[in-house]
mmCIF file of N, CA and C in Angstrom:
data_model
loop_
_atom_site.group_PDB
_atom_site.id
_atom_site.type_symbol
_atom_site.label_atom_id
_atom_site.label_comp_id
_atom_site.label_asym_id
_atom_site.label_seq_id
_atom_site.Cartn_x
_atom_site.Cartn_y
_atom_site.Cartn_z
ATOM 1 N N UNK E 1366 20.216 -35.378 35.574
ATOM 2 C CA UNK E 1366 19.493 -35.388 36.835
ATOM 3 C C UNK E 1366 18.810 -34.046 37.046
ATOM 4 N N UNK E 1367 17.659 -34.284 37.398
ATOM 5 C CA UNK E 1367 16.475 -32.989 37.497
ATOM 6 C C UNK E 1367 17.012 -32.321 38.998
ATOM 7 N N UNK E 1368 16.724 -30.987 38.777
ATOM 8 C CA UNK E 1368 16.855 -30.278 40.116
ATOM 9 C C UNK E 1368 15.637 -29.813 40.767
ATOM 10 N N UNK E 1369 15.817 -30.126 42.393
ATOM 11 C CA UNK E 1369 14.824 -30.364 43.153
ATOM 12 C C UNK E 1369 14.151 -29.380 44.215
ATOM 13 N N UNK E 1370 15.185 -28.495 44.543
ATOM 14 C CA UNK E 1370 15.498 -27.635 44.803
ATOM 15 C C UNK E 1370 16.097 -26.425 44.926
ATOM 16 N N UNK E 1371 16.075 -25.295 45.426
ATOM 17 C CA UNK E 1371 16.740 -23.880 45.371
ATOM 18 C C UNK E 1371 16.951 -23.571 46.457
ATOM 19 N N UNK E 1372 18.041 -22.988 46.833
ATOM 20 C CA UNK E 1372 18.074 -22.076 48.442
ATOM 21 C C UNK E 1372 19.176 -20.536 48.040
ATOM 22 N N UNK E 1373 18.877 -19.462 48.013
ATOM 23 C CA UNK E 1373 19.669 -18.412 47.664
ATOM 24 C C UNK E 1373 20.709 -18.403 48.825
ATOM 25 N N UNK E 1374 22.202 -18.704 48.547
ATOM 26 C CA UNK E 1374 23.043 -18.382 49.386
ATOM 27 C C UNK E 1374 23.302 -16.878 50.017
ATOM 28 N N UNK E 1375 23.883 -16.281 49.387
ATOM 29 C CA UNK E 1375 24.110 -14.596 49.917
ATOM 30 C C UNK E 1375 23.979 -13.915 48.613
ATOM 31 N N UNK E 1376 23.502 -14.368 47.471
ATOM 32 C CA UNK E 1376 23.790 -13.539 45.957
ATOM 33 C C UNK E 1376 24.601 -13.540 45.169
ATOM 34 N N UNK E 1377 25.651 -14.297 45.515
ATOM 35 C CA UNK E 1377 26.587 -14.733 45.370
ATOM 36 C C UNK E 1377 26.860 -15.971 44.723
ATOM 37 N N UNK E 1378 26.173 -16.859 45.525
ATOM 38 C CA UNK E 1378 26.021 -18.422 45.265
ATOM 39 C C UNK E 1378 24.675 -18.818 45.647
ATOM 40 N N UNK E 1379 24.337 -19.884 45.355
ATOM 41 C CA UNK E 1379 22.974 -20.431 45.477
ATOM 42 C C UNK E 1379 23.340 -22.171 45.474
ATOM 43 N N UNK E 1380 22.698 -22.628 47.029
ATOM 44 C CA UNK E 1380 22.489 -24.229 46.512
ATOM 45 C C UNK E 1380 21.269 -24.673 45.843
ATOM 46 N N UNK E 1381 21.624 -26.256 45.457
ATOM 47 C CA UNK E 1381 20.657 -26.662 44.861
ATOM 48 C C UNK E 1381 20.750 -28.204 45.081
ATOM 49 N N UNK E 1382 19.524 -28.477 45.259
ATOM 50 C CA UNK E 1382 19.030 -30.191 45.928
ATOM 51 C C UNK E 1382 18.928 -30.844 44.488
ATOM 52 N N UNK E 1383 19.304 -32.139 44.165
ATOM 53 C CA UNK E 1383 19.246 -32.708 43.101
ATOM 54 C C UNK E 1383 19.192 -34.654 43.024
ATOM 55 N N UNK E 1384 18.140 -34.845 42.014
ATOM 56 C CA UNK E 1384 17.661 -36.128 42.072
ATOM 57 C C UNK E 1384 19.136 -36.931 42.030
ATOM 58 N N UNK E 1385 20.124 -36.252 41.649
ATOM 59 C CA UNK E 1385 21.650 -37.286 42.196
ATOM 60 C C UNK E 1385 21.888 -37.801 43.313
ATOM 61 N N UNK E 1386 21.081 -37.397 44.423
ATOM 62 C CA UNK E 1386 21.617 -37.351 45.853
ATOM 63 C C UNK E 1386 22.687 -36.199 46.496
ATOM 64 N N UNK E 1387 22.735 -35.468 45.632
ATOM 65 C CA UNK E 1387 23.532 -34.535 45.846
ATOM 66 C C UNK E 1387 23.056 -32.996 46.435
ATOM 67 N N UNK E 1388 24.299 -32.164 46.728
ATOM 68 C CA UNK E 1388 23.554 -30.999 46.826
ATOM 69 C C UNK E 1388 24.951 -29.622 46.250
ATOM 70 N N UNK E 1389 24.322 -29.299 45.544
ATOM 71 C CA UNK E 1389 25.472 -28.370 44.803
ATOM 72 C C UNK E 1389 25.997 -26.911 45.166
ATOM 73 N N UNK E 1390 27.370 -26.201 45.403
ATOM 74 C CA UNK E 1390 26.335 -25.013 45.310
ATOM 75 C C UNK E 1390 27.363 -24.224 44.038
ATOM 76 N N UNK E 1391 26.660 -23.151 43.689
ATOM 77 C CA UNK E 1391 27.116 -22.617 42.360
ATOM 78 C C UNK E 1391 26.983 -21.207 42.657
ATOM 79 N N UNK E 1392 28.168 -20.898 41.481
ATOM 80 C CA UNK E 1392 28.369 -19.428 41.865
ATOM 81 C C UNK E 1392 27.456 -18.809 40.430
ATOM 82 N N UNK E 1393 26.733 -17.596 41.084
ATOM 83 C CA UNK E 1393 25.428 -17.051 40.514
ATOM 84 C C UNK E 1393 26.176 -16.743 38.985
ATOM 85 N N UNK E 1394 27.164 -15.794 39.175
ATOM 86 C CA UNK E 1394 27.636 -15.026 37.978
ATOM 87 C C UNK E 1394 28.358 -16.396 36.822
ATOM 88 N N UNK E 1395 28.765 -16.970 37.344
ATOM 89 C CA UNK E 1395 29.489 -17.733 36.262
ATOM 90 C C UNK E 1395 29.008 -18.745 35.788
ATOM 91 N N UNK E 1396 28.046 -19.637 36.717
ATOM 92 C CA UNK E 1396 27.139 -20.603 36.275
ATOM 93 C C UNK E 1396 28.081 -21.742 36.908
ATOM 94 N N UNK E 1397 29.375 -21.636 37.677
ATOM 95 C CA UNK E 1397 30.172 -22.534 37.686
ATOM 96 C C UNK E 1397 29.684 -23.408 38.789
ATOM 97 N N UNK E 1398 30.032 -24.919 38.878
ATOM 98 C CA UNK E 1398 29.959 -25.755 39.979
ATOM 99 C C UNK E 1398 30.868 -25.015 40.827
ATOM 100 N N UNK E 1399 30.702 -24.936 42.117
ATOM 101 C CA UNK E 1399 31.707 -24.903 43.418
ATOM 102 C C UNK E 1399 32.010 -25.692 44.146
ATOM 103 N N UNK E 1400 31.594 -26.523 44.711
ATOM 104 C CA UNK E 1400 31.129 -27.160 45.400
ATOM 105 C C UNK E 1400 30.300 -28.487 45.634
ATOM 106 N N UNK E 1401 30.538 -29.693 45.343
ATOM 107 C CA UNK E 1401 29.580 -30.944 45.414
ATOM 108 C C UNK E 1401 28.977 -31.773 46.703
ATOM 109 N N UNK E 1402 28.003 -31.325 47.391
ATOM 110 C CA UNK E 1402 27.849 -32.255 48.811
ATOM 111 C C UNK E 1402 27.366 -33.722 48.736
ATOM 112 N N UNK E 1403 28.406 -34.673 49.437
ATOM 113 C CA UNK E 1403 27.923 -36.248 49.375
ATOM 114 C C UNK E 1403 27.193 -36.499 50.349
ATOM 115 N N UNK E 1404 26.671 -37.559 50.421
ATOM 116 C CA UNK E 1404 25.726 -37.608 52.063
ATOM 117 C C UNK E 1404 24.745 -38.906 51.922
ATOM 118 N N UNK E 1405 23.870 -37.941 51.357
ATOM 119 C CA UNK E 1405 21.966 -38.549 51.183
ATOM 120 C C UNK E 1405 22.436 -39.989 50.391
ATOM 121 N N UNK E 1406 21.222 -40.813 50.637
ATOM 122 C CA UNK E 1406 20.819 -42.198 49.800
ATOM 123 C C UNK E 1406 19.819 -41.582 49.160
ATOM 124 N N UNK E 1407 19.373 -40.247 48.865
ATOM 125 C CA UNK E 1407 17.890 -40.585 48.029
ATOM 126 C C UNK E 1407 18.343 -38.968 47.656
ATOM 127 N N UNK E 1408 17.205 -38.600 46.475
ATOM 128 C CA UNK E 1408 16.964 -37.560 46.258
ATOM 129 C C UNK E 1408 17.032 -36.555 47.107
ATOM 130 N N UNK E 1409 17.538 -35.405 47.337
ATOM 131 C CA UNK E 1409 17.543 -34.052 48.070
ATOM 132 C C UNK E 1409 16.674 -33.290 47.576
ATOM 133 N N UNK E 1410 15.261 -32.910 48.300
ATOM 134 C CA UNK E 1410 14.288 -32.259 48.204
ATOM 135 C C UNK E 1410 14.311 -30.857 48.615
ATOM 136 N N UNK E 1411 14.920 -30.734 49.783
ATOM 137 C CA UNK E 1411 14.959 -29.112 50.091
ATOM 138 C C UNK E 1411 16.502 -28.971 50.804
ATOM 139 N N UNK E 1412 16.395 -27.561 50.576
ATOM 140 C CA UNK E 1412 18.112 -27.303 51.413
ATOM 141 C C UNK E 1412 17.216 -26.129 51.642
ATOM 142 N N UNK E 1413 18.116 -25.689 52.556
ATOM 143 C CA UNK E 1413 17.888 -24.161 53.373
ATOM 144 C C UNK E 1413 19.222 -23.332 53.902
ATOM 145 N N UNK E 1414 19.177 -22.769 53.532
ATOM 146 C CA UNK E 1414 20.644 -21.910 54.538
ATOM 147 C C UNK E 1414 20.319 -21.495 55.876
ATOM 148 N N UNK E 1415 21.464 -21.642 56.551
ATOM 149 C CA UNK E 1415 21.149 -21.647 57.671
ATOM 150 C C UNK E 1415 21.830 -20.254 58.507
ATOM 151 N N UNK E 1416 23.046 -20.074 57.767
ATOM 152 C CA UNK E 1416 23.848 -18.658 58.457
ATOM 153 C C UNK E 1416 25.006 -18.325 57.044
ATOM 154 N N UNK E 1417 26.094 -17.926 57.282
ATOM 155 C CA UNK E 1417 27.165 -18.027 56.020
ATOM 156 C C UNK E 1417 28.330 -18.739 55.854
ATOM 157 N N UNK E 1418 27.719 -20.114 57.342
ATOM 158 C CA UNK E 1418 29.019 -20.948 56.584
ATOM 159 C C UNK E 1418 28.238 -22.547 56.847
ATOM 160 N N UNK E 1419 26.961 -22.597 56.815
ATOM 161 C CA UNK E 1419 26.049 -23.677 57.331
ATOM 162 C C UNK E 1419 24.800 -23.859 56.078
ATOM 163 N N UNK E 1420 24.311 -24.854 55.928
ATOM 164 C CA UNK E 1420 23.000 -25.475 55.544
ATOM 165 C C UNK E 1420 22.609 -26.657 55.639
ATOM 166 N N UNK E 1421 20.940 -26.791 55.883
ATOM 167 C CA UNK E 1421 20.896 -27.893 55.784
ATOM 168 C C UNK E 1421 19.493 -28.389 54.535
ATOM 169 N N UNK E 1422 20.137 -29.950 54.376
ATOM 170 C CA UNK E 1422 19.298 -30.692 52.962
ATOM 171 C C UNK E 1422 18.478 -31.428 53.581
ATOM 172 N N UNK E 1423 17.191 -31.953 53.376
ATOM 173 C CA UNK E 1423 16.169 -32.473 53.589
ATOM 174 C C UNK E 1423 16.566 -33.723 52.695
ATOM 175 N N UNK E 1424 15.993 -34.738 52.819
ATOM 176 C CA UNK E 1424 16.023 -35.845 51.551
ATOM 177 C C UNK E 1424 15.275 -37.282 51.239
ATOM 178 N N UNK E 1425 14.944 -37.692 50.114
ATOM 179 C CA UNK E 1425 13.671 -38.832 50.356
ATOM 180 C C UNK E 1425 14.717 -39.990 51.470
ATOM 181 N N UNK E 1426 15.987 -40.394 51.571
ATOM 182 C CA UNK E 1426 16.233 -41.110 52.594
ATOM 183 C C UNK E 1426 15.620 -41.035 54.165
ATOM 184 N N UNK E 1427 14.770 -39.705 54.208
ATOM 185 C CA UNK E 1427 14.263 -39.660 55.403
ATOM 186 C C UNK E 1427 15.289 -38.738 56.610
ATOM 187 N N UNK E 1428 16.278 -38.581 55.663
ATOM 188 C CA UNK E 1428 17.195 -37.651 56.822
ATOM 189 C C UNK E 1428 17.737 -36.213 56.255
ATOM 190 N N UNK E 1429 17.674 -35.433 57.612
ATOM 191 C CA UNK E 1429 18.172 -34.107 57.351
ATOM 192 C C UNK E 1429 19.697 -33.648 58.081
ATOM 193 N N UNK E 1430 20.424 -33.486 57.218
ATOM 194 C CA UNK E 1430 21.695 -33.396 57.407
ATOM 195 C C UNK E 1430 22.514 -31.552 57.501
ATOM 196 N N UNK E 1431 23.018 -31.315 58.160
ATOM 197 C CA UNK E 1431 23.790 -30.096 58.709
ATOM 198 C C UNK E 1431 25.340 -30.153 57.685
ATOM 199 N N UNK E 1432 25.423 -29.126 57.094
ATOM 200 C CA UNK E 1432 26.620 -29.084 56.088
ATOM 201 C C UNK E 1432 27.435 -28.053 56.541
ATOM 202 N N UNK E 1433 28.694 -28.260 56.122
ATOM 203 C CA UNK E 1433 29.790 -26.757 56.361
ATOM 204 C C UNK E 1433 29.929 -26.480 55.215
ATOM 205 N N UNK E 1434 29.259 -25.253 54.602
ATOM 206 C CA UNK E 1434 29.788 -24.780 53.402
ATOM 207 C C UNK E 1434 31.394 -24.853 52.565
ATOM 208 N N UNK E 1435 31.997 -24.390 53.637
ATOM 209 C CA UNK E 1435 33.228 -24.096 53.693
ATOM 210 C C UNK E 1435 34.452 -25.812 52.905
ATOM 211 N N UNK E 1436 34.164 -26.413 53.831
ATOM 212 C CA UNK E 1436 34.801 -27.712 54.130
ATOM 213 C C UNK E 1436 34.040 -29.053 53.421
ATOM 214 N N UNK E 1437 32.407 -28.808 52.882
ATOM 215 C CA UNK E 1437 31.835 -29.766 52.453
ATOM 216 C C UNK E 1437 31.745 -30.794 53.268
ATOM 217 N N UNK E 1438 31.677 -30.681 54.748
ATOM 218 C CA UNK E 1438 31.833 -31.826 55.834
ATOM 219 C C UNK E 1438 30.095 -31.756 56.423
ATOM 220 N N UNK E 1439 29.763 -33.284 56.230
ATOM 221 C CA UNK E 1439 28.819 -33.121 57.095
ATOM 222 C C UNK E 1439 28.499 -32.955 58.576
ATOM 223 N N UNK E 1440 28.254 -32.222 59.411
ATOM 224 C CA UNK E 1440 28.462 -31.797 60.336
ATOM 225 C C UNK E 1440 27.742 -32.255 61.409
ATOM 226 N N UNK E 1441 26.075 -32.832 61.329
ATOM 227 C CA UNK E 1441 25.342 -33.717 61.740
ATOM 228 C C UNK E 1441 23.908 -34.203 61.046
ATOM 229 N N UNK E 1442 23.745 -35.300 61.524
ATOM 230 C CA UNK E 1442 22.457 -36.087 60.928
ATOM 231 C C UNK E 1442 21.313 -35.622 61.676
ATOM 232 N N UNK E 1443 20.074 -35.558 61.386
ATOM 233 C CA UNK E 1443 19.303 -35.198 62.174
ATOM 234 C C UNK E 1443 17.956 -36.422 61.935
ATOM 235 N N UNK E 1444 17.804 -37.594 61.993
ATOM 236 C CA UNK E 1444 16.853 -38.611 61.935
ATOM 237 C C UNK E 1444 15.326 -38.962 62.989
ATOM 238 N N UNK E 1445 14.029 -39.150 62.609
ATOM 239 C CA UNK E 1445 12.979 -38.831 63.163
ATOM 240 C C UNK E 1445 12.059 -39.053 62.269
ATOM 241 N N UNK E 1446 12.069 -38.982 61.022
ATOM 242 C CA UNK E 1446 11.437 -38.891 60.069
ATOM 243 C C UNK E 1446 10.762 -40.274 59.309
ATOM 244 N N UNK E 1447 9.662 -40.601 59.197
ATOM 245 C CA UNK E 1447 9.219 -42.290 58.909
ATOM 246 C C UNK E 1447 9.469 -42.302 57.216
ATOM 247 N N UNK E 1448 9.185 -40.969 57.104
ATOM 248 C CA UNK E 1448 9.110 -41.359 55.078
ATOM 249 C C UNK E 1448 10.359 -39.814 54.739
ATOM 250 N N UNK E 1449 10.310 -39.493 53.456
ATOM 251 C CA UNK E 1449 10.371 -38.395 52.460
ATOM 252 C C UNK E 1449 10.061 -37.124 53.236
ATOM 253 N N UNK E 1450 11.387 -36.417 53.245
ATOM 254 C CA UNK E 1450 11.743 -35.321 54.042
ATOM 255 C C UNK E 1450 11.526 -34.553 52.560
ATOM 256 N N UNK E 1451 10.087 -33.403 52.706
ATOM 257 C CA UNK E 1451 9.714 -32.868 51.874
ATOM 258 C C UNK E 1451 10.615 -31.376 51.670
ATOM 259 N N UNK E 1452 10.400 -30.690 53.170
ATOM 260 C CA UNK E 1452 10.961 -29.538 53.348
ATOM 261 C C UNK E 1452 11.831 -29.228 54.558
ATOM 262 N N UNK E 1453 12.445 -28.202 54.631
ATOM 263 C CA UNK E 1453 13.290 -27.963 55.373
ATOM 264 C C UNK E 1453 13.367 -26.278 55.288
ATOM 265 N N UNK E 1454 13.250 -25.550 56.592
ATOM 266 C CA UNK E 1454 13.535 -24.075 56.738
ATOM 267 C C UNK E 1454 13.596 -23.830 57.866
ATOM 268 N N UNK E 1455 14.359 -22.738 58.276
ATOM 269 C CA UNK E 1455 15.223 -22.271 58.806
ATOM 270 C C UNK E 1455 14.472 -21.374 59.839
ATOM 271 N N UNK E 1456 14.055 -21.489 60.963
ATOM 272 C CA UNK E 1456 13.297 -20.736 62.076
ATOM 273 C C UNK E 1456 13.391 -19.536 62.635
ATOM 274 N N UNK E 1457 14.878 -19.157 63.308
ATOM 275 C CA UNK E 1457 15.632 -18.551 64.118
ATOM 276 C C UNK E 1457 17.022 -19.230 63.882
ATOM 277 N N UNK E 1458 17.806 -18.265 64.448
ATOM 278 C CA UNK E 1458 19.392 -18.933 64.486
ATOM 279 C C UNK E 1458 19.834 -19.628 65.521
ATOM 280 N N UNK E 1459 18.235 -20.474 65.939
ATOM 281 C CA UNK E 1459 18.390 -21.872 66.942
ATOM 282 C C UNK E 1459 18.147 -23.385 66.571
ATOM 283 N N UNK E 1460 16.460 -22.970 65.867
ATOM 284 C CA UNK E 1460 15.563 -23.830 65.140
ATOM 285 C C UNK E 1460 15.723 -24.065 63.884
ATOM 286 N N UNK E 1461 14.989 -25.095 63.423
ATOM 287 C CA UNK E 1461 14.605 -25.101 62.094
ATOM 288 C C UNK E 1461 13.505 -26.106 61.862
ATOM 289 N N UNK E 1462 12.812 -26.097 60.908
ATOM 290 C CA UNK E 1462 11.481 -27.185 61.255
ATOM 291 C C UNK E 1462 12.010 -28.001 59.660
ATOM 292 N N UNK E 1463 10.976 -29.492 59.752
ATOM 293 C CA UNK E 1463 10.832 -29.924 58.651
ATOM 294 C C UNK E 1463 9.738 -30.162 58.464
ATOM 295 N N UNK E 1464 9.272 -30.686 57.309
ATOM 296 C CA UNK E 1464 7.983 -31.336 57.013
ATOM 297 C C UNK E 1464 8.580 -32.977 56.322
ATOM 298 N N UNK E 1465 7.375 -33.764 56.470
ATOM 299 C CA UNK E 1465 7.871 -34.763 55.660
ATOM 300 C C UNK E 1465 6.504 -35.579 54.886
ATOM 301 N N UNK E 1466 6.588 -36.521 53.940
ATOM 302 C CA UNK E 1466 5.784 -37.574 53.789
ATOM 303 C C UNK E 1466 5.176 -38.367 54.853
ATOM 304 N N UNK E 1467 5.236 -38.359 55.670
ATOM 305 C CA UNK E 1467 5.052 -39.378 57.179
ATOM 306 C C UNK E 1467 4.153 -38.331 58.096
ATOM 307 N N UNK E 1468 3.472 -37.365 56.959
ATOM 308 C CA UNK E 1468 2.822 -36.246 57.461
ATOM 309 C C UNK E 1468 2.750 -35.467 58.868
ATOM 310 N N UNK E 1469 4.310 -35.503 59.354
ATOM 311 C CA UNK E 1469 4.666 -34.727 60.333
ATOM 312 C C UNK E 1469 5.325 -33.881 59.905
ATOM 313 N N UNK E 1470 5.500 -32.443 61.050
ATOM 314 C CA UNK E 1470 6.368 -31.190 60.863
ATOM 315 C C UNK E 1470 7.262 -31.655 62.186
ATOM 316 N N UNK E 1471 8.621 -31.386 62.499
ATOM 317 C CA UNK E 1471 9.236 -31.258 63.650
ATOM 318 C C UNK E 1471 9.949 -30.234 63.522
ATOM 319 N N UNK E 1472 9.769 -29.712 64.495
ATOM 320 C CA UNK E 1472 10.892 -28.548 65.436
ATOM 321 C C UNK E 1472 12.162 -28.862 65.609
ATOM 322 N N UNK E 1473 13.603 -28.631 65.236
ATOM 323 C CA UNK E 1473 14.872 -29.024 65.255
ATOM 324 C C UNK E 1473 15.519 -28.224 65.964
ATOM 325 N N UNK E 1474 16.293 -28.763 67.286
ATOM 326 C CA UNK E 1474 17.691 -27.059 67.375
ATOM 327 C C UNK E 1474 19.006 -27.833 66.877
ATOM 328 N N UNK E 1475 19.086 -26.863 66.494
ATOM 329 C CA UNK E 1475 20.163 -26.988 65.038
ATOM 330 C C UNK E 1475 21.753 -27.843 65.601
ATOM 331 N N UNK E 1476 22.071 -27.414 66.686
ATOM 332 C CA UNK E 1476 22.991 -27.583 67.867
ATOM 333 C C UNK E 1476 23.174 -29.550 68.333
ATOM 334 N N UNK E 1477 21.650 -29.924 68.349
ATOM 335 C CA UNK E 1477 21.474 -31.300 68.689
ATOM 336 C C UNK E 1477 20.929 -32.162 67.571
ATOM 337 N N UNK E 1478 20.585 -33.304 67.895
ATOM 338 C CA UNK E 1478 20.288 -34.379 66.955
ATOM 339 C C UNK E 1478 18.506 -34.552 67.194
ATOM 340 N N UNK E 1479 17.812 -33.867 68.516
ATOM 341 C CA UNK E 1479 16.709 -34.038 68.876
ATOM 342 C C UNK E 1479 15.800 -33.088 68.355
ATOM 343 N N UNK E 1480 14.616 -33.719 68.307
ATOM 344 C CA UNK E 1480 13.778 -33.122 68.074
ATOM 345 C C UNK E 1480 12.971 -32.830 68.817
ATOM 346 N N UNK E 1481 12.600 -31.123 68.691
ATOM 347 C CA UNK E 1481 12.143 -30.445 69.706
ATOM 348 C C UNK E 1481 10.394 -30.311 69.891
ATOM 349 N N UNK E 1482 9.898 -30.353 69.040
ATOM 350 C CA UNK E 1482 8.385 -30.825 69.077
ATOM 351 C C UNK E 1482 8.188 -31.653 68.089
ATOM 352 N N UNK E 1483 6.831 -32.445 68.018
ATOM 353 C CA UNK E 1483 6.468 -33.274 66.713
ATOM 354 C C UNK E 1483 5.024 -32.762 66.535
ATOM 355 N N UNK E 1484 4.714 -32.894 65.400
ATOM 356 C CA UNK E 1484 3.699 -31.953 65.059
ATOM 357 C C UNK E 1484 2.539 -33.294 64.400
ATOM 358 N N UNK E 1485 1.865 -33.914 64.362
ATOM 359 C CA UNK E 1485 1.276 -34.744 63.173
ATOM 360 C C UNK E 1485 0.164 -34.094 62.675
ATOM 361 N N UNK E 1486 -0.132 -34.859 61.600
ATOM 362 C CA UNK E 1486 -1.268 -34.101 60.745
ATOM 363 C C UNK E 1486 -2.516 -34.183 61.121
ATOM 364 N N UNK E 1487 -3.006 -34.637 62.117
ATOM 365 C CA UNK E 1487 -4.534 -33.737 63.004
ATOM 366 C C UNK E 1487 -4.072 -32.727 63.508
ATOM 367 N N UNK E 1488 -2.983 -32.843 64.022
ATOM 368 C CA UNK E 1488 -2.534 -31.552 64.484
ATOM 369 C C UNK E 1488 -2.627 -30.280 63.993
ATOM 370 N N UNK E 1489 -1.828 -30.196 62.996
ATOM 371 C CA UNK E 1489 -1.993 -29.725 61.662
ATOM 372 C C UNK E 1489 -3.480 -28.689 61.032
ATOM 373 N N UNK E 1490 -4.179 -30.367 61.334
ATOM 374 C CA UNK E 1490 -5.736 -29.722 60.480
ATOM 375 C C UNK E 1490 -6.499 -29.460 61.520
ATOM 376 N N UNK E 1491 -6.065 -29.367 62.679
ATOM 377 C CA UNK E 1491 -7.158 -28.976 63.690
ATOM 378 C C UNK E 1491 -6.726 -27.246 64.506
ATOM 379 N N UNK E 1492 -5.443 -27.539 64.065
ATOM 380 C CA UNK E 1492 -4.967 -25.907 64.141
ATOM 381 C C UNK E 1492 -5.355 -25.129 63.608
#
């Protein structure tokens, strides 16, 4: 299975989004698995870190999901998305936006399940 993504943890470790549905994270020096996240129905396109015990994965199922590093627990779903959750990054230590196939961006606080603006693509190209 091809890898889909990168997100640098602290230097330490690094996740990674993968056409398994998965999301991994690995420790830099040893090359070792640490860690396996279950979740997604589709490919995981982007992950992002979010603080040092949080991230979240983007994924073609259309949903972006909140992880505990720590515990491997998913922590919340975040759904809105019509197609392929392309990207995912990290705003402030409130927000976070996505992009998707369904050629919207939304505004996320990290805290809730809502989404805080929707962005579509005139939007976009007229900005």
């Amino acid at each position: 299975m091809g890898v889909s993504s990168v997100a640098n943890n602290n230097g330490v470790t690094f996740l990674t989004g993968s056409n398994d549905n998965t999301v991994k994270l690995w420790d830099t020096e040893t090359g070792e698995c640490l860690k396996t996240f279950f979740g997604h129905s589709a490919c995981v396109t982007s992950v992002a870190r979010l603080d040092t015990t949080t991230f979240i994965s983007g994924s073609g199922d259309c949903t972006i999901k909140l992880w505990d590093m720590e515990t491997g627990e998913c922590l919340r779903n975040y759904n809105g998305h019509k197609k392929y959750v392309t990207t995912v990054v990290r705003r402030d230590e409130n927000t976070f936006i996505s992009g998707s196939g369904d050629r919207t961006a939304k505004l996320w606080a990290i805290t809730t399940d809502i989404s805080l603006k929707h962005i579509k693509k005139q939007d976009i190209e007229e900005g």
